[in-house]
Amino acid sequence: MNLSSEQVEAIKPKAGHYFGARVGAWLSGSRIGANQRGFTLVELIMTMVIIGILAAVVAPRFFDNNVFQSRGFADQVQASLRYAQKVAVAQRTTVCVRTTATEIGLYAAGCMAPLNVLTTQLCPTDGLEYQHKRCAPAGITITAGLGDLNFTALGSTPVQTIYRVSDYATPVTVEAETGYVHSP
């Protein structure tokens, strides 16, 4: 707000009546001259430096899709393990979860035949249809918990197993004896 010196002198008595002594400090700090508009060069350069630092730090993390895909696949691993436990309890049979570096799948007792109660789905990594098999996106792997894990008819497992997905820090844990599937 630019005020001429005449306007400042005209406002001072009226504003002083309402606001007291503080009005003098406010009016003296106002920009009176016509050449005092906009930002200073120092303010513009500092703003550009801050924006540059933010762009260099935040942009690569924002556009990195691996983090989102790793989190999504870790959630799918956890959901598959929970589903295997629930199918074992509901069918009163042993359900095996077979895990490789790029996929997790459910199988019937003995870990040989796929479960017939599950629907088939297309795996994007090899283009084949599986019964409740989750395939990792390109570049994402399961780094821990590989092999077979059996859920008994009571939903329990003999050993604790920890599953880790690459580029995602939080593991998926299957507790021994209870079969409780969780990620801390």
Short mmCIF file of N, CA and C in Angstrom, two decimals:
data_model
loop_
_atom_site.label_atom_id
_atom_site.label_comp_id
_atom_site.label_asym_id
_atom_site.label_seq_id
_atom_site.Cartn_x
_atom_site.Cartn_y
_atom_site.Cartn_z
N MET A 1 0.85 -1.16 0.00
CA MET A 1 0.00 0.00 0.00
C MET A 1 0.90 1.22 0.00
N ASN A 2 0.80 2.03 -1.03
CA ASN A 2 1.62 3.23 -1.17
C ASN A 2 0.79 4.44 -0.80
N LEU A 3 1.28 5.20 0.15
CA LEU A 3 0.60 6.42 0.59
C LEU A 3 1.51 7.61 0.34
N SER A 4 0.92 8.68 -0.12
CA SER A 4 1.70 9.90 -0.26
C SER A 4 1.86 10.54 1.12
N SER A 5 2.81 11.46 1.23
CA SER A 5 3.05 12.11 2.53
C SER A 5 1.84 12.91 2.98
N GLU A 6 1.09 13.47 2.05
CA GLU A 6 -0.13 14.20 2.42
C GLU A 6 -1.18 13.24 3.01
N GLN A 7 -1.29 12.05 2.41
CA GLN A 7 -2.25 11.07 2.91
C GLN A 7 -1.86 10.57 4.30
N VAL A 8 -0.54 10.39 4.52
CA VAL A 8 -0.08 9.93 5.83
C VAL A 8 -0.40 10.98 6.89
N GLU A 9 -0.16 12.25 6.58
CA GLU A 9 -0.43 13.31 7.55
C GLU A 9 -1.93 13.45 7.80
N ALA A 10 -2.76 13.17 6.77
CA ALA A 10 -4.22 13.28 6.94
C ALA A 10 -4.76 12.12 7.78
N ILE A 11 -4.16 10.95 7.68
CA ILE A 11 -4.64 9.77 8.40
C ILE A 11 -4.16 9.75 9.83
N LYS A 12 -2.99 10.31 10.09
CA LYS A 12 -2.36 10.21 11.40
C LYS A 12 -3.27 10.66 12.57
N PRO A 13 -3.91 11.80 12.51
CA PRO A 13 -4.75 12.19 13.67
C PRO A 13 -5.95 11.26 13.86
N LYS A 14 -6.58 10.83 12.77
CA LYS A 14 -7.77 9.97 12.89
C LYS A 14 -7.38 8.58 13.40
N ALA A 15 -6.31 8.02 12.85
CA ALA A 15 -5.88 6.68 13.25
C ALA A 15 -5.31 6.70 14.66
N GLY A 16 -4.63 7.78 15.03
CA GLY A 16 -4.08 7.87 16.38
C GLY A 16 -5.17 7.88 17.43
N HIS A 17 -6.31 8.42 17.08
CA HIS A 17 -7.43 8.44 18.02
C HIS A 17 -7.92 7.01 18.33
N TYR A 18 -7.94 6.13 17.30
CA TYR A 18 -8.44 4.77 17.48
C TYR A 18 -7.37 3.80 17.97
N PHE A 19 -6.15 3.93 17.46
CA PHE A 19 -5.13 2.92 17.71
C PHE A 19 -4.00 3.39 18.63
N GLY A 20 -3.96 4.61 18.99
CA GLY A 20 -2.96 5.10 19.93
C GLY A 20 -1.60 5.30 19.27
N ALA A 21 -0.53 5.09 20.05
CA ALA A 21 0.83 5.38 19.61
C ALA A 21 1.33 4.39 18.57
N ARG A 22 0.75 3.23 18.45
CA ARG A 22 1.22 2.21 17.51
C ARG A 22 1.06 2.65 16.05
N VAL A 23 0.12 3.53 15.79
CA VAL A 23 -0.13 3.93 14.41
C VAL A 23 1.05 4.68 13.82
N GLY A 24 1.79 5.43 14.65
CA GLY A 24 2.95 6.16 14.14
C GLY A 24 4.02 5.23 13.62
N ALA A 25 4.28 4.12 14.32
CA ALA A 25 5.28 3.15 13.87
C ALA A 25 4.82 2.47 12.59
N TRP A 26 3.54 2.18 12.48
CA TRP A 26 3.04 1.52 11.27
C TRP A 26 3.12 2.46 10.08
N LEU A 27 2.71 3.69 10.26
CA LEU A 27 2.73 4.64 9.14
C LEU A 27 4.14 5.01 8.73
N SER A 28 5.08 5.05 9.68
CA SER A 28 6.46 5.38 9.31
C SER A 28 7.11 4.23 8.55
N GLY A 29 6.64 3.00 8.75
CA GLY A 29 7.19 1.85 8.05
C GLY A 29 6.57 1.64 6.69
N SER A 30 5.52 2.35 6.34
CA SER A 30 4.88 2.16 5.04
C SER A 30 5.73 2.76 3.94
N ARG A 31 5.62 2.22 2.77
CA ARG A 31 6.40 2.68 1.63
C ARG A 31 5.73 3.92 1.06
N ILE A 32 6.44 5.00 1.10
CA ILE A 32 5.84 6.26 0.68
C ILE A 32 6.24 6.59 -0.75
N GLY A 33 7.50 6.36 -1.12
CA GLY A 33 7.97 6.77 -2.43
C GLY A 33 7.41 5.92 -3.56
N ALA A 34 7.38 6.49 -4.78
CA ALA A 34 6.83 5.77 -5.93
C ALA A 34 7.80 4.72 -6.45
N ASN A 35 9.10 4.85 -6.13
CA ASN A 35 10.07 3.88 -6.63
C ASN A 35 10.26 2.69 -5.70
N GLN A 36 9.49 2.56 -4.65
CA GLN A 36 9.63 1.47 -3.70
C GLN A 36 8.50 0.45 -3.87
N ARG A 37 8.50 -0.24 -4.98
CA ARG A 37 7.49 -1.25 -5.27
C ARG A 37 8.15 -2.60 -5.51
N GLY A 38 7.42 -3.71 -5.23
CA GLY A 38 7.88 -5.05 -5.55
C GLY A 38 8.88 -5.59 -4.56
N PHE A 39 9.66 -6.60 -5.02
CA PHE A 39 10.62 -7.29 -4.18
C PHE A 39 12.02 -6.79 -4.47
N THR A 40 12.89 -6.94 -3.51
CA THR A 40 14.29 -6.58 -3.73
C THR A 40 14.98 -7.72 -4.46
N LEU A 41 16.14 -7.44 -5.00
CA LEU A 41 16.89 -8.45 -5.72
C LEU A 41 17.34 -9.57 -4.79
N VAL A 42 17.69 -9.23 -3.57
CA VAL A 42 18.10 -10.24 -2.59
C VAL A 42 16.93 -11.18 -2.28
N GLU A 43 15.73 -10.64 -2.11
CA GLU A 43 14.56 -11.48 -1.84
C GLU A 43 14.29 -12.43 -3.00
N LEU A 44 14.39 -11.96 -4.22
CA LEU A 44 14.15 -12.82 -5.38
C LEU A 44 15.21 -13.91 -5.50
N ILE A 45 16.47 -13.58 -5.27
CA ILE A 45 17.54 -14.58 -5.38
C ILE A 45 17.39 -15.63 -4.29
N MET A 46 17.08 -15.22 -3.06
CA MET A 46 16.90 -16.19 -1.98
C MET A 46 15.71 -17.12 -2.26
N THR A 47 14.65 -16.60 -2.79
CA THR A 47 13.49 -17.43 -3.15
C THR A 47 13.87 -18.45 -4.22
N MET A 48 14.65 -18.02 -5.21
CA MET A 48 15.07 -18.94 -6.26
C MET A 48 16.01 -20.01 -5.71
N VAL A 49 16.88 -19.65 -4.77
CA VAL A 49 17.80 -20.63 -4.17
C VAL A 49 17.01 -21.68 -3.39
N ILE A 50 16.02 -21.25 -2.61
CA ILE A 50 15.20 -22.18 -1.82
C ILE A 50 14.41 -23.10 -2.73
N ILE A 51 13.84 -22.57 -3.78
CA ILE A 51 13.08 -23.40 -4.73
C ILE A 51 14.01 -24.40 -5.42
N GLY A 52 15.23 -23.98 -5.74
CA GLY A 52 16.19 -24.89 -6.36
C GLY A 52 16.59 -26.03 -5.45
N ILE A 53 16.81 -25.73 -4.17
CA ILE A 53 17.16 -26.78 -3.21
C ILE A 53 16.02 -27.75 -3.05
N LEU A 54 14.81 -27.25 -2.92
CA LEU A 54 13.64 -28.14 -2.80
C LEU A 54 13.47 -29.01 -4.03
N ALA A 55 13.67 -28.42 -5.20
CA ALA A 55 13.52 -29.20 -6.44
C ALA A 55 14.57 -30.31 -6.52
N ALA A 56 15.79 -30.02 -6.07
CA ALA A 56 16.85 -31.03 -6.15
C ALA A 56 16.64 -32.16 -5.16
N VAL A 57 16.02 -31.88 -4.02
CA VAL A 57 15.84 -32.90 -2.99
C VAL A 57 14.52 -33.64 -3.13
N VAL A 58 13.44 -32.93 -3.38
CA VAL A 58 12.10 -33.52 -3.35
C VAL A 58 11.71 -34.17 -4.67
N ALA A 59 12.07 -33.57 -5.78
CA ALA A 59 11.60 -34.08 -7.08
C ALA A 59 12.01 -35.52 -7.36
N PRO A 60 13.26 -35.93 -7.12
CA PRO A 60 13.59 -37.34 -7.41
C PRO A 60 12.79 -38.32 -6.56
N ARG A 61 12.50 -37.96 -5.32
CA ARG A 61 11.71 -38.86 -4.48
C ARG A 61 10.25 -38.89 -4.93
N PHE A 62 9.77 -37.78 -5.41
CA PHE A 62 8.36 -37.71 -5.83
C PHE A 62 8.13 -38.52 -7.09
N PHE A 63 9.09 -38.54 -7.99
CA PHE A 63 8.90 -39.22 -9.26
C PHE A 63 9.44 -40.65 -9.28
N ASP A 64 9.99 -41.14 -8.16
CA ASP A 64 10.48 -42.52 -8.08
C ASP A 64 9.29 -43.45 -7.83
N ASN A 65 8.97 -44.26 -8.80
CA ASN A 65 7.80 -45.14 -8.73
C ASN A 65 8.09 -46.44 -7.97
N ASN A 66 9.37 -46.81 -7.81
CA ASN A 66 9.72 -48.07 -7.14
C ASN A 66 9.23 -48.11 -5.71
N VAL A 67 9.27 -46.99 -5.02
CA VAL A 67 8.85 -46.96 -3.62
C VAL A 67 7.37 -47.32 -3.52
N PHE A 68 6.56 -46.75 -4.39
CA PHE A 68 5.13 -47.03 -4.37
C PHE A 68 4.83 -48.47 -4.76
N GLN A 69 5.54 -48.98 -5.76
CA GLN A 69 5.33 -50.35 -6.19
C GLN A 69 5.79 -51.35 -5.12
N SER A 70 6.88 -51.04 -4.43
CA SER A 70 7.35 -51.91 -3.35
C SER A 70 6.34 -51.96 -2.22
N ARG A 71 5.80 -50.82 -1.85
CA ARG A 71 4.79 -50.79 -0.78
C ARG A 71 3.55 -51.57 -1.20
N GLY A 72 3.13 -51.39 -2.43
CA GLY A 72 1.95 -52.12 -2.92
C GLY A 72 2.16 -53.62 -2.94
N PHE A 73 3.35 -54.05 -3.38
CA PHE A 73 3.61 -55.49 -3.41
C PHE A 73 3.75 -56.06 -2.01
N ALA A 74 4.33 -55.30 -1.08
CA ALA A 74 4.42 -55.75 0.32
C ALA A 74 3.02 -55.92 0.91
N ASP A 75 2.12 -55.03 0.56
CA ASP A 75 0.73 -55.17 1.01
C ASP A 75 0.08 -56.41 0.40
N GLN A 76 0.40 -56.72 -0.86
CA GLN A 76 -0.14 -57.92 -1.50
C GLN A 76 0.41 -59.19 -0.85
N VAL A 77 1.68 -59.18 -0.48
CA VAL A 77 2.28 -60.33 0.20
C VAL A 77 1.56 -60.55 1.53
N GLN A 78 1.36 -59.48 2.28
CA GLN A 78 0.67 -59.60 3.57
C GLN A 78 -0.76 -60.09 3.39
N ALA A 79 -1.46 -59.58 2.40
CA ALA A 79 -2.84 -60.01 2.15
C ALA A 79 -2.89 -61.48 1.73
N SER A 80 -1.93 -61.91 0.92
CA SER A 80 -1.89 -63.31 0.49
C SER A 80 -1.64 -64.24 1.66
N LEU A 81 -0.75 -63.85 2.56
CA LEU A 81 -0.48 -64.68 3.74
C LEU A 81 -1.70 -64.76 4.65
N ARG A 82 -2.37 -63.66 4.84
CA ARG A 82 -3.60 -63.67 5.66
C ARG A 82 -4.68 -64.53 5.00
N TYR A 83 -4.77 -64.41 3.68
CA TYR A 83 -5.77 -65.19 2.97
C TYR A 83 -5.47 -66.67 3.07
N ALA A 84 -4.19 -67.05 2.99
CA ALA A 84 -3.80 -68.46 3.11
C ALA A 84 -4.20 -69.00 4.47
N GLN A 85 -3.99 -68.23 5.51
CA GLN A 85 -4.37 -68.67 6.85
C GLN A 85 -5.88 -68.84 6.95
N LYS A 86 -6.63 -67.91 6.40
CA LYS A 86 -8.09 -67.99 6.48
C LYS A 86 -8.64 -69.16 5.67
N VAL A 87 -8.04 -69.43 4.50
CA VAL A 87 -8.47 -70.58 3.70
C VAL A 87 -8.16 -71.87 4.43
N ALA A 88 -7.00 -71.95 5.09
CA ALA A 88 -6.64 -73.16 5.84
C ALA A 88 -7.65 -73.43 6.95
N VAL A 89 -8.05 -72.40 7.65
CA VAL A 89 -9.02 -72.58 8.74
C VAL A 89 -10.39 -72.91 8.17
N ALA A 90 -10.80 -72.21 7.12
CA ALA A 90 -12.14 -72.42 6.54
C ALA A 90 -12.27 -73.79 5.89
N GLN A 91 -11.24 -74.27 5.20
CA GLN A 91 -11.29 -75.56 4.51
C GLN A 91 -10.84 -76.71 5.41
N ARG A 92 -10.33 -76.39 6.58
CA ARG A 92 -9.81 -77.39 7.53
C ARG A 92 -8.79 -78.30 6.86
N THR A 93 -7.83 -77.63 6.23
CA THR A 93 -6.76 -78.34 5.53
C THR A 93 -5.47 -77.56 5.66
N THR A 94 -4.39 -78.16 5.27
CA THR A 94 -3.11 -77.47 5.26
C THR A 94 -2.98 -76.69 3.96
N VAL A 95 -2.59 -75.44 4.08
CA VAL A 95 -2.36 -74.60 2.90
C VAL A 95 -0.90 -74.18 2.92
N CYS A 96 -0.25 -74.38 1.79
CA CYS A 96 1.16 -74.03 1.66
C CYS A 96 1.28 -72.72 0.89
N VAL A 97 2.17 -71.87 1.37
CA VAL A 97 2.50 -70.63 0.67
C VAL A 97 3.90 -70.80 0.13
N ARG A 98 4.02 -70.79 -1.19
CA ARG A 98 5.34 -70.94 -1.83
C ARG A 98 5.78 -69.56 -2.31
N THR A 99 6.98 -69.18 -1.89
CA THR A 99 7.50 -67.86 -2.22
C THR A 99 8.81 -67.99 -2.96
N THR A 100 8.90 -67.32 -4.11
CA THR A 100 10.15 -67.20 -4.84
C THR A 100 10.54 -65.72 -4.81
N ALA A 101 11.60 -65.40 -5.49
CA ALA A 101 12.07 -64.01 -5.47
C ALA A 101 11.09 -63.05 -6.12
N THR A 102 10.24 -63.54 -7.03
CA THR A 102 9.36 -62.63 -7.76
C THR A 102 7.88 -62.93 -7.61
N GLU A 103 7.50 -63.97 -6.83
CA GLU A 103 6.08 -64.30 -6.72
C GLU A 103 5.77 -65.01 -5.41
N ILE A 104 4.49 -64.98 -5.05
CA ILE A 104 3.99 -65.69 -3.88
C ILE A 104 2.69 -66.36 -4.31
N GLY A 105 2.55 -67.66 -4.01
CA GLY A 105 1.37 -68.40 -4.44
C GLY A 105 0.89 -69.36 -3.36
N LEU A 106 -0.42 -69.67 -3.37
CA LEU A 106 -1.02 -70.59 -2.41
C LEU A 106 -1.25 -71.94 -3.08
N TYR A 107 -0.97 -73.00 -2.29
CA TYR A 107 -1.14 -74.36 -2.80
C TYR A 107 -1.81 -75.20 -1.73
N ALA A 108 -2.37 -76.32 -2.17
CA ALA A 108 -3.05 -77.22 -1.25
C ALA A 108 -2.03 -78.05 -0.47
N ALA A 109 -2.53 -78.92 0.39
CA ALA A 109 -1.67 -79.73 1.26
C ALA A 109 -0.61 -80.45 0.44
N GLY A 110 0.57 -80.54 0.98
CA GLY A 110 1.68 -81.17 0.29
C GLY A 110 2.40 -80.21 -0.63
N CYS A 111 1.91 -79.03 -0.80
CA CYS A 111 2.53 -77.98 -1.62
C CYS A 111 2.71 -78.41 -3.07
N MET A 112 1.80 -79.23 -3.57
CA MET A 112 1.94 -79.66 -4.96
C MET A 112 0.84 -79.08 -5.85
N ALA A 113 -0.41 -79.25 -5.47
CA ALA A 113 -1.50 -78.85 -6.35
C ALA A 113 -2.05 -77.49 -5.93
N PRO A 114 -2.36 -76.62 -6.90
CA PRO A 114 -3.00 -75.35 -6.55
C PRO A 114 -4.37 -75.59 -5.94
N LEU A 115 -4.80 -74.67 -5.11
CA LEU A 115 -6.13 -74.78 -4.49
C LEU A 115 -7.21 -74.58 -5.55
N ASN A 116 -8.25 -75.39 -5.53
CA ASN A 116 -9.31 -75.28 -6.52
C ASN A 116 -10.35 -74.23 -6.14
N VAL A 117 -10.33 -73.78 -4.90
CA VAL A 117 -11.34 -72.81 -4.48
C VAL A 117 -10.98 -71.39 -4.88
N LEU A 118 -9.80 -71.19 -5.45
CA LEU A 118 -9.36 -69.85 -5.77
C LEU A 118 -9.53 -69.56 -7.25
N THR A 119 -9.72 -68.31 -7.57
CA THR A 119 -9.89 -67.92 -8.96
C THR A 119 -8.54 -67.73 -9.62
N THR A 120 -8.51 -67.91 -10.94
CA THR A 120 -7.26 -67.74 -11.67
C THR A 120 -7.05 -66.26 -11.99
N GLN A 121 -5.79 -65.87 -12.14
CA GLN A 121 -5.46 -64.50 -12.50
C GLN A 121 -4.20 -64.49 -13.34
N LEU A 122 -4.06 -63.46 -14.14
CA LEU A 122 -2.95 -63.34 -15.07
C LEU A 122 -1.75 -62.71 -14.36
N CYS A 123 -0.61 -63.34 -14.48
CA CYS A 123 0.63 -62.82 -13.88
C CYS A 123 1.33 -61.93 -14.91
N PRO A 124 1.58 -60.67 -14.57
CA PRO A 124 2.18 -59.76 -15.56
C PRO A 124 3.62 -60.09 -15.92
N THR A 125 4.36 -60.82 -15.08
CA THR A 125 5.76 -61.07 -15.39
C THR A 125 5.95 -62.15 -16.45
N ASP A 126 5.08 -63.16 -16.46
CA ASP A 126 5.25 -64.20 -17.47
C ASP A 126 4.01 -64.41 -18.34
N GLY A 127 2.92 -63.70 -18.07
CA GLY A 127 1.73 -63.78 -18.91
C GLY A 127 0.90 -65.04 -18.72
N LEU A 128 1.18 -65.86 -17.71
CA LEU A 128 0.43 -67.09 -17.47
C LEU A 128 -0.62 -66.88 -16.38
N GLU A 129 -1.63 -67.75 -16.36
CA GLU A 129 -2.67 -67.66 -15.34
C GLU A 129 -2.34 -68.59 -14.17
N TYR A 130 -2.48 -68.08 -12.97
CA TYR A 130 -2.22 -68.85 -11.77
C TYR A 130 -3.42 -68.75 -10.84
N GLN A 131 -3.49 -69.66 -9.87
CA GLN A 131 -4.53 -69.59 -8.86
C GLN A 131 -3.95 -68.91 -7.63
N HIS A 132 -4.40 -67.72 -7.38
CA HIS A 132 -3.96 -66.86 -6.29
C HIS A 132 -2.44 -66.80 -6.19
N LYS A 133 -1.84 -66.38 -7.27
CA LYS A 133 -0.40 -66.15 -7.27
C LYS A 133 -0.20 -64.67 -7.54
N ARG A 134 0.60 -64.03 -6.71
CA ARG A 134 0.91 -62.61 -6.86
C ARG A 134 2.32 -62.49 -7.42
N CYS A 135 2.45 -61.79 -8.52
CA CYS A 135 3.75 -61.60 -9.14
C CYS A 135 4.25 -60.19 -8.88
N ALA A 136 5.53 -60.07 -8.58
CA ALA A 136 6.13 -58.77 -8.27
C ALA A 136 6.23 -57.92 -9.53
N PRO A 137 6.07 -56.61 -9.38
CA PRO A 137 6.30 -55.72 -10.53
C PRO A 137 7.77 -55.77 -10.95
N ALA A 138 8.06 -55.30 -12.12
CA ALA A 138 9.43 -55.32 -12.64
C ALA A 138 10.35 -54.53 -11.71
N GLY A 139 11.47 -55.14 -11.36
CA GLY A 139 12.44 -54.48 -10.50
C GLY A 139 12.22 -54.67 -9.01
N ILE A 140 11.12 -55.31 -8.61
CA ILE A 140 10.81 -55.54 -7.21
C ILE A 140 10.97 -57.03 -6.93
N THR A 141 11.63 -57.37 -5.81
CA THR A 141 11.82 -58.77 -5.45
C THR A 141 11.53 -58.99 -3.97
N ILE A 142 11.26 -60.25 -3.65
CA ILE A 142 11.14 -60.65 -2.24
C ILE A 142 12.55 -61.09 -1.84
N THR A 143 13.09 -60.44 -0.81
CA THR A 143 14.48 -60.70 -0.44
C THR A 143 14.62 -61.62 0.77
N ALA A 144 13.55 -61.85 1.53
CA ALA A 144 13.61 -62.75 2.69
C ALA A 144 12.29 -63.49 2.79
N GLY A 145 12.34 -64.69 3.37
CA GLY A 145 11.14 -65.51 3.52
C GLY A 145 10.87 -66.40 2.32
N LEU A 146 11.89 -66.67 1.53
CA LEU A 146 11.71 -67.51 0.35
C LEU A 146 11.53 -68.97 0.76
N GLY A 147 10.78 -69.71 -0.04
CA GLY A 147 10.54 -71.13 0.23
C GLY A 147 9.08 -71.38 0.56
N ASP A 148 8.82 -72.49 1.27
CA ASP A 148 7.45 -72.89 1.60
C ASP A 148 7.14 -72.61 3.06
N LEU A 149 5.90 -72.22 3.30
CA LEU A 149 5.39 -72.02 4.65
C LEU A 149 4.01 -72.68 4.70
N ASN A 150 3.79 -73.55 5.69
CA ASN A 150 2.52 -74.26 5.80
C ASN A 150 1.66 -73.67 6.90
N PHE A 151 0.40 -73.42 6.57
CA PHE A 151 -0.61 -73.08 7.58
C PHE A 151 -1.42 -74.34 7.84
N THR A 152 -1.54 -74.75 9.11
CA THR A 152 -2.31 -75.95 9.45
C THR A 152 -3.80 -75.62 9.45
N ALA A 153 -4.62 -76.63 9.71
CA ALA A 153 -6.06 -76.44 9.74
C ALA A 153 -6.50 -75.50 10.86
N LEU A 154 -5.63 -75.29 11.85
CA LEU A 154 -5.93 -74.35 12.93
C LEU A 154 -5.38 -72.95 12.64
N GLY A 155 -4.73 -72.79 11.49
CA GLY A 155 -4.19 -71.49 11.11
C GLY A 155 -2.82 -71.20 11.67
N SER A 156 -2.17 -72.19 12.25
CA SER A 156 -0.85 -71.96 12.85
C SER A 156 0.26 -72.37 11.90
N THR A 157 1.47 -71.93 12.21
CA THR A 157 2.65 -72.31 11.43
C THR A 157 3.71 -72.83 12.40
N PRO A 158 4.60 -73.70 11.94
CA PRO A 158 5.61 -74.25 12.86
C PRO A 158 6.71 -73.25 13.22
N VAL A 159 7.05 -72.33 12.32
CA VAL A 159 8.15 -71.40 12.57
C VAL A 159 7.73 -69.98 12.22
N GLN A 160 8.41 -69.02 12.85
CA GLN A 160 8.18 -67.63 12.49
C GLN A 160 8.92 -67.34 11.19
N THR A 161 8.25 -66.65 10.28
CA THR A 161 8.86 -66.31 8.99
C THR A 161 8.71 -64.81 8.77
N ILE A 162 9.78 -64.20 8.29
CA ILE A 162 9.78 -62.77 8.01
C ILE A 162 10.00 -62.58 6.52
N TYR A 163 9.09 -61.86 5.88
CA TYR A 163 9.16 -61.57 4.45
C TYR A 163 9.59 -60.12 4.27
N ARG A 164 10.54 -59.90 3.39
CA ARG A 164 11.00 -58.54 3.08
C ARG A 164 10.89 -58.34 1.57
N VAL A 165 10.44 -57.13 1.22
CA VAL A 165 10.31 -56.74 -0.19
C VAL A 165 11.36 -55.66 -0.45
N SER A 166 12.05 -55.77 -1.59
CA SER A 166 13.10 -54.80 -1.91
C SER A 166 12.53 -53.39 -1.97
N ASP A 167 13.32 -52.42 -1.58
CA ASP A 167 12.98 -50.99 -1.56
C ASP A 167 11.87 -50.64 -0.58
N TYR A 168 11.54 -51.56 0.35
CA TYR A 168 10.53 -51.26 1.36
C TYR A 168 11.06 -51.75 2.70
N ALA A 169 11.14 -50.86 3.67
CA ALA A 169 11.84 -51.16 4.92
C ALA A 169 11.04 -52.03 5.88
N THR A 170 9.72 -51.97 5.86
CA THR A 170 8.90 -52.67 6.84
C THR A 170 8.69 -54.12 6.43
N PRO A 171 9.09 -55.09 7.25
CA PRO A 171 8.89 -56.50 6.90
C PRO A 171 7.47 -56.97 7.22
N VAL A 172 7.09 -58.08 6.61
CA VAL A 172 5.83 -58.75 6.93
C VAL A 172 6.21 -59.99 7.72
N THR A 173 5.63 -60.13 8.91
CA THR A 173 6.00 -61.22 9.82
C THR A 173 4.83 -62.17 10.01
N VAL A 174 5.12 -63.48 9.96
CA VAL A 174 4.15 -64.52 10.31
C VAL A 174 4.65 -65.15 11.60
N GLU A 175 3.87 -65.01 12.66
CA GLU A 175 4.27 -65.51 13.97
C GLU A 175 4.12 -67.03 14.03
N ALA A 176 5.05 -67.66 14.74
CA ALA A 176 4.98 -69.11 14.96
C ALA A 176 3.85 -69.43 15.91
N GLU A 177 3.30 -70.62 15.78
CA GLU A 177 2.25 -71.18 16.62
C GLU A 177 0.89 -70.52 16.45
N THR A 178 0.83 -69.20 16.26
CA THR A 178 -0.49 -68.57 16.09
C THR A 178 -0.80 -68.30 14.64
N GLY A 179 0.23 -68.11 13.80
CA GLY A 179 0.01 -67.81 12.41
C GLY A 179 -0.38 -66.36 12.16
N TYR A 180 -0.26 -65.51 13.18
CA TYR A 180 -0.65 -64.11 13.06
C TYR A 180 0.26 -63.41 12.05
N VAL A 181 -0.36 -62.77 11.05
CA VAL A 181 0.37 -62.08 9.99
C VAL A 181 0.26 -60.59 10.24
N HIS A 182 1.41 -59.92 10.34
CA HIS A 182 1.38 -58.49 10.59
C HIS A 182 2.66 -57.84 10.08
N SER A 183 2.61 -56.52 9.96
CA SER A 183 3.81 -55.74 9.69
C SER A 183 3.86 -54.66 10.77
N PRO A 184 4.98 -54.59 11.48
CA PRO A 184 5.06 -53.68 12.64
C PRO A 184 4.84 -52.23 12.30
#
